[in-house]
Amino acid sequence: MVQINDLINSLNSKQQAYVNLELPNPHNGEYLLCVFHLVSGDKLNILQAASEVAAESSTGTNFKVNTETPFSQTMNALVYKIDLDQNLVWIAYPWRLFDRGGNIQNILTYIVGNILGMKEVSALKLLDVWFPPSMLEQYDGPSYTLDHMREYLDVYDRPILGTIVKPKMGLTSAEYAEVCYDFWVGGGDFVKNDEPQANQDFCPYEKMVEHVKEAMDKAVSVTGKKKVHSFNVSAADFDTMVYRCELIRNAGFEPGSYAFLIDGITAGWMAVQTLRRKYPDVFIHFHRAGHGSFTRPENPIGFSVLVLSKFARLAGVSGIHTGTAGVGKMKGTPEDDIVAAHGILYFKSEGHFFEQTWTKIMGFDKDTEDLITEDRSHHRILVDDSWRGIKKCCPIVSGGLNPVRLKSFIDVMGNVDFITTMGSGVHSHPDGTQAGAKALVQACDAYLQNIDIEEYAKDHPELSKSIEYFSKAKEGI
Ligand code: CAP
Ligand code: MG
Ligand code: MG
Ligand code: MG
């Protein structure tokens, strides 16, 4: 068994400058902490490879340079812990390295940037990250949260029931709005554009917004209930993105009735943070299309769903898709998806390696912390006093869910404080979208009344048909 001392003795002088296995107190507030799963490339041992990763992701490069200064060396990231059995390395990043002014893309450029392409590693995955309170106060965190949406919709103590309009693409703006109307009149709360929805010639953006407004007004007057639509504002450039946001805001939607959806991976973190900073009064909805290339459990190179979700909360999105823990159609496990969901919803939560308390105050007073933590996911204190901590970010749960699976997801989630958006789960219903929405509402009612769904379906025909269809239908294969 290789001994740590042998590994330390194998380091060259440059590598030694990026390792300190006796770092006195990594949690002292100076460092952002990371845990990576790391398998070295063919020529290096794990500690050598880890030190090269720490160098490349902070101040260094592949050779020691003569231009280093005593100060620059204090900005070196440091490997401070290693687990040889599990191939895990802990790296501390002086967070003064990062662009001032609360910039997320800058941090990610360091800790999941060049290093993912290094020859010195054959596997490198960022599994968890820890932010010290002194760092958190530099970042926005969410402004408009799920609690604001609950207040607007007057919906408490159950998930927000949503859908994605399907087919994913190809409807005209009028047809699109019809589907929204049917879902809202069927009892649904929330409709989102699908992740590629933009300005297509067969569904011009302006017309889509206009028709959705008409459909929403009609549905609100028919049902007497408030409704929300999440518009995808991702675009080729910021001006177009802002144009789309302003178009929506000037189309007569009342505050609270619309959200801005951003394809955060493909549009990028600058777009995410621009939306958060320009529109603090709007629910910012992070769709994570493309995340699989980094997060899939079988991918050796990338980062975890938890890491993505934590940075989304730090950036200040109101909600991000966190997966269905394998209940739906996408790859995912409770260990991945539920840890991520809890990690962004609660004030204090266990990660894969770090317990994160989202407080901005060093040595946060215990009583307040207990108060907020007790009130698990509502953080009453933080709604007004966000100087104390980073507000909650809402898990958005989608991907192949249907009314039949709602309870099994809630059971694994352990709470109802999330938005669920079911596309096929609603629009594949044999009797169409309105029936699909009714089935979803009925499945939720059955859960809330603690009645077995089959039992409840006996006098709820839409649910009964949904159960029959989804129990028999094979996933679209
Ligand atoms: C779901 C969805 C979502 C995925 C994203 C789709 O449709 O609209 O984009 O859920 O996955 O396009 O597949 P269905 P995740 O409800 O019809 O499956 O939420 O895991 O990021
Ligand atoms: Mg470089
Ligand atoms: Mg989609
Ligand atoms: Mg589906």
PDB file of C-alpha atoms in Angstrom, residues 201-348:
ATOM      1  CA  ASP A 201     -40.716  31.209 -37.963  1.00  0.00           C
ATOM      2  CA  PHE A 202     -43.742  29.002 -37.314  1.00  0.00           C
ATOM      3  CA  CYS A 203     -44.124  30.417 -33.800  1.00  0.00           C
ATOM      4  CA  PRO A 204     -42.818  34.002 -33.711  1.00  0.00           C
ATOM      5  CA  TYR A 205     -41.817  35.095 -30.202  1.00  0.00           C
ATOM      6  CA  GLU A 206     -44.044  38.167 -30.166  1.00  0.00           C
ATOM      7  CA  LYS A 207     -47.080  36.128 -31.278  1.00  0.00           C
ATOM      8  CA  MET A 208     -46.353  33.406 -28.720  1.00  0.00           C
ATOM      9  CA  VAL A 209     -46.244  35.984 -25.901  1.00  0.00           C
ATOM     10  CA  GLU A 210     -49.419  37.657 -27.151  1.00  0.00           C
ATOM     11  CA  HIS A 211     -51.364  34.398 -27.441  1.00  0.00           C
ATOM     12  CA  VAL A 212     -50.167  33.131 -24.069  1.00  0.00           C
ATOM     13  CA  LYS A 213     -51.419  36.360 -22.490  1.00  0.00           C
ATOM     14  CA  GLU A 214     -54.846  35.849 -24.063  1.00  0.00           C
ATOM     15  CA  ALA A 215     -54.928  32.219 -22.939  1.00  0.00           C
ATOM     16  CA  MET A 216     -53.851  33.158 -19.419  1.00  0.00           C
ATOM     17  CA  ASP A 217     -56.454  35.909 -19.101  1.00  0.00           C
ATOM     18  CA  LYS A 218     -59.159  33.511 -20.263  1.00  0.00           C
ATOM     19  CA  ALA A 219     -58.012  30.731 -17.932  1.00  0.00           C
ATOM     20  CA  VAL A 220     -57.793  33.082 -14.943  1.00  0.00           C
ATOM     21  CA  SER A 221     -61.312  34.356 -15.541  1.00  0.00           C
ATOM     22  CA  VAL A 222     -62.703  30.841 -16.084  1.00  0.00           C
ATOM     23  CA  THR A 223     -60.986  29.319 -13.046  1.00  0.00           C
ATOM     24  CA  GLY A 224     -60.703  32.340 -10.764  1.00  0.00           C
ATOM     25  CA  LYS A 225     -57.161  31.159 -10.027  1.00  0.00           C
ATOM     26  CA  LYS A 226     -53.842  32.870 -10.765  1.00  0.00           C
ATOM     27  CA  LYS A 227     -51.581  31.182 -13.311  1.00  0.00           C
ATOM     28  CA  VAL A 228     -47.868  31.392 -14.191  1.00  0.00           C
ATOM     29  CA  HIS A 229     -46.027  31.001 -17.488  1.00  0.00           C
ATOM     30  CA  SER A 230     -42.249  30.543 -17.665  1.00  0.00           C
ATOM     31  CA  PHE A 231     -40.923  32.093 -20.879  1.00  0.00           C
ATOM     32  CA  ASN A 232     -37.640  30.906 -22.322  1.00  0.00           C
ATOM     33  CA  VAL A 233     -35.657  34.129 -22.816  1.00  0.00           C
ATOM     34  CA  SER A 234     -32.425  32.405 -23.892  1.00  0.00           C
ATOM     35  CA  ALA A 235     -31.145  34.100 -27.065  1.00  0.00           C
ATOM     36  CA  ALA A 236     -28.157  34.705 -29.352  1.00  0.00           C
ATOM     37  CA  ASP A 237     -27.054  37.774 -27.385  1.00  0.00           C
ATOM     38  CA  PHE A 238     -27.902  39.752 -24.264  1.00  0.00           C
ATOM     39  CA  ASP A 239     -29.733  42.489 -26.143  1.00  0.00           C
ATOM     40  CA  THR A 240     -32.132  39.958 -27.643  1.00  0.00           C
ATOM     41  CA  MET A 241     -32.545  38.234 -24.281  1.00  0.00           C
ATOM     42  CA  VAL A 242     -33.397  41.565 -22.625  1.00  0.00           C
ATOM     43  CA  TYR A 243     -35.666  42.469 -25.544  1.00  0.00           C
ATOM     44  CA  ARG A 244     -37.643  39.279 -24.913  1.00  0.00           C
ATOM     45  CA  CYS A 245     -37.840  40.009 -21.187  1.00  0.00           C
ATOM     46  CA  GLU A 246     -39.101  43.531 -21.826  1.00  0.00           C
ATOM     47  CA  LEU A 247     -41.575  42.265 -24.419  1.00  0.00           C
ATOM     48  CA  ILE A 248     -43.074  39.984 -21.771  1.00  0.00           C
ATOM     49  CA  ARG A 249     -43.101  42.676 -19.107  1.00  0.00           C
ATOM     50  CA  ASN A 250     -44.838  45.093 -21.481  1.00  0.00           C
ATOM     51  CA  ALA A 251     -47.399  42.560 -22.691  1.00  0.00           C
ATOM     52  CA  GLY A 252     -49.619  43.209 -19.710  1.00  0.00           C
ATOM     53  CA  PHE A 253     -48.666  40.231 -17.528  1.00  0.00           C
ATOM     54  CA  GLU A 254     -49.061  41.146 -13.884  1.00  0.00           C
ATOM     55  CA  PRO A 255     -45.959  40.740 -11.702  1.00  0.00           C
ATOM     56  CA  GLY A 256     -45.762  37.155 -10.503  1.00  0.00           C
ATOM     57  CA  SER A 257     -47.599  35.691 -13.501  1.00  0.00           C
ATOM     58  CA  TYR A 258     -44.434  35.174 -15.548  1.00  0.00           C
ATOM     59  CA  ALA A 259     -41.010  33.664 -15.018  1.00  0.00           C
ATOM     60  CA  PHE A 260     -37.889  33.929 -17.141  1.00  0.00           C
ATOM     61  CA  LEU A 261     -36.447  30.576 -18.187  1.00  0.00           C
ATOM     62  CA  ILE A 262     -32.774  30.402 -19.169  1.00  0.00           C
ATOM     63  CA  ASP A 263     -30.930  27.447 -20.648  1.00  0.00           C
ATOM     64  CA  GLY A 264     -28.139  28.018 -18.182  1.00  0.00           C
ATOM     65  CA  ILE A 265     -25.619  25.531 -19.557  1.00  0.00           C
ATOM     66  CA  THR A 266     -25.902  26.523 -23.227  1.00  0.00           C
ATOM     67  CA  ALA A 267     -26.623  30.233 -22.677  1.00  0.00           C
ATOM     68  CA  GLY A 268     -24.050  30.514 -19.908  1.00  0.00           C
ATOM     69  CA  TRP A 269     -23.657  31.961 -16.456  1.00  0.00           C
ATOM     70  CA  MET A 270     -23.381  35.552 -17.636  1.00  0.00           C
ATOM     71  CA  ALA A 271     -26.904  35.254 -19.009  1.00  0.00           C
ATOM     72  CA  VAL A 272     -28.088  33.696 -15.746  1.00  0.00           C
ATOM     73  CA  GLN A 273     -26.572  36.457 -13.624  1.00  0.00           C
ATOM     74  CA  THR A 274     -27.704  39.213 -15.988  1.00  0.00           C
ATOM     75  CA  LEU A 275     -31.297  38.044 -15.573  1.00  0.00           C
ATOM     76  CA  ARG A 276     -30.943  37.817 -11.784  1.00  0.00           C
ATOM     77  CA  ARG A 277     -29.520  41.334 -11.553  1.00  0.00           C
ATOM     78  CA  LYS A 278     -31.839  43.027 -14.058  1.00  0.00           C
ATOM     79  CA  TYR A 279     -35.011  41.306 -12.845  1.00  0.00           C
ATOM     80  CA  PRO A 280     -34.866  40.682  -9.076  1.00  0.00           C
ATOM     81  CA  ASP A 281     -38.692  40.718  -9.018  1.00  0.00           C
ATOM     82  CA  VAL A 282     -39.036  37.777 -11.435  1.00  0.00           C
ATOM     83  CA  PHE A 283     -38.731  34.002 -10.900  1.00  0.00           C
ATOM     84  CA  ILE A 284     -35.529  33.025 -12.716  1.00  0.00           C
ATOM     85  CA  HIS A 285     -35.913  29.445 -13.984  1.00  0.00           C
ATOM     86  CA  PHE A 286     -32.650  27.617 -14.776  1.00  0.00           C
ATOM     87  CA  HIS A 287     -33.113  24.820 -17.301  1.00  0.00           C
ATOM     88  CA  ARG A 288     -30.022  22.656 -17.337  1.00  0.00           C
ATOM     89  CA  ALA A 289     -30.160  21.083 -20.836  1.00  0.00           C
ATOM     90  CA  GLY A 290     -26.630  19.838 -21.550  1.00  0.00           C
ATOM     91  CA  HIS A 291     -25.704  19.187 -17.925  1.00  0.00           C
ATOM     92  CA  GLY A 292     -25.565  15.447 -18.589  1.00  0.00           C
ATOM     93  CA  SER A 293     -22.155  15.745 -20.234  1.00  0.00           C
ATOM     94  CA  PHE A 294     -20.784  16.835 -16.844  1.00  0.00           C
ATOM     95  CA  THR A 295     -23.061  15.181 -14.320  1.00  0.00           C
ATOM     96  CA  ARG A 296     -24.130  11.741 -15.520  1.00  0.00           C
ATOM     97  CA  PRO A 297     -23.139   9.273 -12.800  1.00  0.00           C
ATOM     98  CA  GLU A 298     -21.075   7.221 -15.260  1.00  0.00           C
ATOM     99  CA  ASN A 299     -19.108  10.223 -16.562  1.00  0.00           C
ATOM    100  CA  PRO A 300     -15.609  10.256 -15.058  1.00  0.00           C
ATOM    101  CA  ILE A 301     -14.977  13.890 -15.969  1.00  0.00           C
ATOM    102  CA  GLY A 302     -17.174  16.800 -14.906  1.00  0.00           C
ATOM    103  CA  PHE A 303     -19.118  17.807 -11.820  1.00  0.00           C
ATOM    104  CA  SER A 304     -22.079  16.576  -9.817  1.00  0.00           C
ATOM    105  CA  VAL A 305     -25.722  17.667  -9.962  1.00  0.00           C
ATOM    106  CA  LEU A 306     -25.158  19.021  -6.445  1.00  0.00           C
ATOM    107  CA  VAL A 307     -22.306  21.263  -7.569  1.00  0.00           C
ATOM    108  CA  LEU A 308     -24.347  22.618 -10.491  1.00  0.00           C
ATOM    109  CA  SER A 309     -27.319  23.259  -8.220  1.00  0.00           C
ATOM    110  CA  LYS A 310     -25.252  24.968  -5.503  1.00  0.00           C
ATOM    111  CA  PHE A 311     -23.773  27.390  -8.026  1.00  0.00           C
ATOM    112  CA  ALA A 312     -27.244  28.071  -9.404  1.00  0.00           C
ATOM    113  CA  ARG A 313     -28.363  29.066  -5.894  1.00  0.00           C
ATOM    114  CA  LEU A 314     -25.237  31.158  -5.371  1.00  0.00           C
ATOM    115  CA  ALA A 315     -25.914  32.905  -8.707  1.00  0.00           C
ATOM    116  CA  GLY A 316     -29.418  33.643  -7.483  1.00  0.00           C
ATOM    117  CA  VAL A 317     -31.705  31.599  -9.706  1.00  0.00           C
ATOM    118  CA  SER A 318     -35.147  31.085  -8.197  1.00  0.00           C
ATOM    119  CA  GLY A 319     -35.330  27.442  -9.303  1.00  0.00           C
ATOM    120  CA  ILE A 320     -33.296  24.846 -11.166  1.00  0.00           C
ATOM    121  CA  HIS A 321     -34.119  21.404 -12.507  1.00  0.00           C
ATOM    122  CA  THR A 322     -32.629  18.861 -10.103  1.00  0.00           C
ATOM    123  CA  GLY A 323     -33.869  15.593 -11.620  1.00  0.00           C
ATOM    124  CA  THR A 324     -36.356  12.934 -10.591  1.00  0.00           C
ATOM    125  CA  ALA A 325     -33.991  10.631  -8.630  1.00  0.00           C
ATOM    126  CA  GLY A 326     -34.561   7.951 -11.241  1.00  0.00           C
ATOM    127  CA  VAL A 327     -38.362   8.017 -10.862  1.00  0.00           C
ATOM    128  CA  GLY A 328     -38.705   9.724 -14.274  1.00  0.00           C
ATOM    129  CA  LYS A 329     -36.984   9.219 -17.622  1.00  0.00           C
ATOM    130  CA  MET A 330     -33.588  10.808 -16.971  1.00  0.00           C
ATOM    131  CA  LYS A 331     -30.568   9.120 -15.379  1.00  0.00           C
ATOM    132  CA  GLY A 332     -30.274  10.095 -11.727  1.00  0.00           C
ATOM    133  CA  THR A 333     -30.316   8.650  -8.213  1.00  0.00           C
ATOM    134  CA  PRO A 334     -31.621   9.829  -4.844  1.00  0.00           C
ATOM    135  CA  GLU A 335     -27.979  10.188  -3.789  1.00  0.00           C
ATOM    136  CA  ASP A 336     -27.516  12.661  -6.637  1.00  0.00           C
ATOM    137  CA  ASP A 337     -30.835  14.341  -7.242  1.00  0.00           C
ATOM    138  CA  ILE A 338     -32.342  14.512  -3.778  1.00  0.00           C
ATOM    139  CA  VAL A 339     -29.093  15.656  -2.153  1.00  0.00           C
ATOM    140  CA  ALA A 340     -29.011  18.416  -4.793  1.00  0.00           C
ATOM    141  CA  ALA A 341     -32.648  19.337  -4.227  1.00  0.00           C
ATOM    142  CA  HIS A 342     -32.230  19.547  -0.449  1.00  0.00           C
ATOM    143  CA  GLY A 343     -28.903  21.306  -0.905  1.00  0.00           C
ATOM    144  CA  ILE A 344     -30.552  24.291  -2.577  1.00  0.00           C
ATOM    145  CA  LEU A 345     -33.870  24.280  -0.733  1.00  0.00           C
ATOM    146  CA  TYR A 346     -32.791  24.175   2.887  1.00  0.00           C
ATOM    147  CA  PHE A 347     -30.842  26.730   4.874  1.00  0.00           C
ATOM    148  CA  LYS A 348     -28.510  24.016   6.154  1.00  0.00           C
TER     149      LYS A 348
END
